[in-house]
Tab-separated table of C-alpha atoms in Angstrom:
chain	number	residue	atom	x	y	z
A	1	UNK	CA	-29.750	-14.316	68.139
A	2	UNK	CA	-31.107	-18.580	67.006
A	3	UNK	CA	-28.637	-20.659	66.042
A	4	UNK	CA	-30.070	-23.606	63.567
A	5	UNK	CA	-27.567	-26.914	62.412
A	6	UNK	CA	-28.220	-28.818	60.482
A	7	UNK	CA	-27.611	-32.197	61.057
A	8	UNK	CA	-27.177	-33.998	57.170
A	9	UNK	CA	-23.667	-32.792	56.137
A	10	UNK	CA	-22.827	-31.303	52.983
A	11	UNK	CA	-21.362	-34.104	51.593
A	12	UNK	CA	-20.737	-34.439	47.897
A	13	UNK	CA	-23.489	-36.328	45.013
A	14	UNK	CA	-23.490	-39.889	45.547
A	15	UNK	CA	-25.161	-40.828	42.634
A	16	UNK	CA	-23.214	-40.645	38.996
A	17	UNK	CA	-26.327	-40.642	37.038
A	18	UNK	CA	-27.224	-37.501	38.831
A	19	UNK	CA	-22.935	-36.070	38.117
A	20	UNK	CA	-24.539	-37.280	35.018
A	21	UNK	CA	-27.145	-35.158	34.585
A	22	UNK	CA	-25.932	-32.485	35.842
A	23	UNK	CA	-22.765	-31.919	33.044
A	24	UNK	CA	-24.923	-32.239	30.546
A	25	UNK	CA	-27.446	-30.286	31.652
A	26	UNK	CA	-23.750	-27.074	31.945
A	27	UNK	CA	-22.773	-28.111	28.484
A	28	UNK	CA	-26.122	-27.472	27.673
A	29	UNK	CA	-25.702	-24.241	29.105
A	30	UNK	CA	-22.479	-23.395	28.021
A	31	UNK	CA	-22.652	-24.753	24.120
A	32	UNK	CA	-26.740	-24.557	23.855
A	33	UNK	CA	-28.502	-27.211	21.090
A	34	UNK	CA	-25.244	-26.553	18.353
A	35	UNK	CA	-23.525	-28.969	20.899
A	36	UNK	CA	-24.471	-32.093	18.177
A	37	UNK	CA	-22.540	-29.022	15.347
A	38	UNK	CA	-20.103	-29.446	17.415
A	39	UNK	CA	-19.279	-32.906	17.872
A	40	UNK	CA	-20.220	-33.929	14.260
A	41	UNK	CA	-17.158	-31.229	13.927
A	42	UNK	CA	-14.513	-32.501	16.256
A	43	UNK	CA	-14.915	-35.632	14.954
A	44	UNK	CA	-14.556	-34.797	11.602
A	45	UNK	CA	-11.518	-32.968	12.553
A	46	UNK	CA	-9.930	-35.639	14.652
A	47	UNK	CA	-10.807	-38.338	11.151
A	48	UNK	CA	-9.156	-35.359	8.951
A	49	UNK	CA	-6.294	-35.498	10.885
A	50	UNK	CA	-5.796	-39.181	11.409
A	51	UNK	CA	-5.998	-39.060	7.534
A	52	UNK	CA	-3.303	-36.931	7.607
A	53	UNK	CA	-1.317	-38.064	10.183
A	54	UNK	CA	-1.216	-41.496	8.127
A	55	UNK	CA	-0.288	-40.505	5.098
A	56	UNK	CA	2.673	-38.189	5.842
A	57	UNK	CA	3.606	-41.776	7.426
A	58	UNK	CA	3.366	-43.013	4.294
A	59	UNK	CA	4.711	-40.292	2.562
A	60	UNK	CA	7.785	-40.269	5.133
A	61	UNK	CA	9.230	-43.820	4.823
A	62	UNK	CA	8.638	-43.694	1.033
A	63	UNK	CA	10.861	-40.754	1.244
A	64	UNK	CA	12.936	-43.119	3.515
A	65	UNK	CA	12.833	-45.894	1.304
A	66	UNK	CA	14.107	-44.035	-1.311
A	67	UNK	CA	17.438	-41.897	0.746
A	68	UNK	CA	18.921	-45.634	1.397
A	69	UNK	CA	18.724	-45.746	-2.361
A	70	UNK	CA	20.009	-43.002	-3.058
A	71	UNK	CA	22.794	-43.584	-0.312
A	72	UNK	CA	23.643	-47.236	-1.864
A	73	UNK	CA	23.727	-46.314	-5.507
A	74	UNK	CA	25.724	-42.744	-4.628
A	75	UNK	CA	27.863	-45.545	-2.519
A	76	UNK	CA	28.494	-47.580	-4.952
A	77	UNK	CA	29.289	-45.330	-7.984
A	78	UNK	CA	31.485	-44.158	-5.083
A	79	UNK	CA	33.403	-47.387	-4.704
A	80	UNK	CA	33.494	-47.321	-9.084
A	81	UNK	CA	35.205	-44.407	-8.613
A	82	UNK	CA	37.434	-45.517	-6.054
A	83	UNK	CA	39.051	-48.457	-7.455
A	84	UNK	CA	38.882	-46.590	-11.676
A	85	UNK	CA	41.408	-43.742	-9.817
A	86	UNK	CA	43.591	-46.958	-7.675
A	87	UNK	CA	44.056	-48.383	-11.766
A	88	UNK	CA	44.368	-45.468	-12.559
A	89	UNK	CA	47.747	-44.620	-10.097
A	90	UNK	CA	49.286	-48.187	-10.402
A	91	UNK	CA	49.415	-47.532	-13.997
A	92	UNK	CA	51.022	-44.408	-13.797
A	93	UNK	CA	53.735	-45.783	-11.144
A	94	UNK	CA	54.247	-48.798	-12.817
A	95	UNK	CA	54.710	-46.622	-16.041
A	96	UNK	CA	57.024	-44.032	-14.255
A	97	UNK	CA	59.236	-47.327	-13.091
A	98	UNK	CA	59.112	-48.490	-16.243
A	99	UNK	CA	60.743	-44.908	-17.689
A	100	UNK	CA	62.800	-44.253	-14.299
A	101	UNK	CA	66.454	-45.747	-15.219
A	102	UNK	CA	68.446	-47.104	-12.425
A	103	UNK	CA	71.945	-45.180	-12.603
A	104	UNK	CA	73.606	-47.807	-11.065
A	105	UNK	CA	72.668	-50.167	-13.922
A	106	UNK	CA	73.181	-47.997	-16.486
A	107	UNK	CA	76.713	-46.637	-15.263
A	108	UNK	CA	77.885	-50.466	-15.597
A	109	UNK	CA	76.068	-50.788	-18.630
A	110	UNK	CA	78.042	-47.743	-19.945
A	111	UNK	CA	81.417	-49.126	-18.347
A	112	UNK	CA	80.704	-52.822	-20.280
A	113	UNK	CA	79.590	-50.793	-23.414
A	114	UNK	CA	83.082	-48.682	-22.974
A	115	UNK	CA	85.208	-51.864	-22.398
A	116	UNK	CA	84.168	-53.675	-25.672
A	117	UNK	CA	85.003	-50.345	-27.617
A	118	UNK	CA	88.059	-50.755	-25.940
A	119	UNK	CA	88.637	-54.597	-27.031
A	120	UNK	CA	87.616	-53.936	-30.373
């Protein structure tokens, strides 16, 4: 049997243009003539996705602003209510203190009244 040796080693394609041409040929085989339409559709989808992303980001920003305002409003309302409750509580405490009679003072007053009655 004869051995035929190839003196040239197999090497990858060194010419980038040749590689690009082969890649284009493979794309044409796979996608055919519709590659232009596919590329256009893909670009349209990318634009639509980016547009929707921007709309969503804007919506999220608006929602965050509204939530911040609502939280501030609730906080202010809560502070007002707490202050009102504190004032009402203090008024009730003052009323109770005013209505409550100290037994020692009452006892002394009654003794004084009794002594005055006895003197007369």
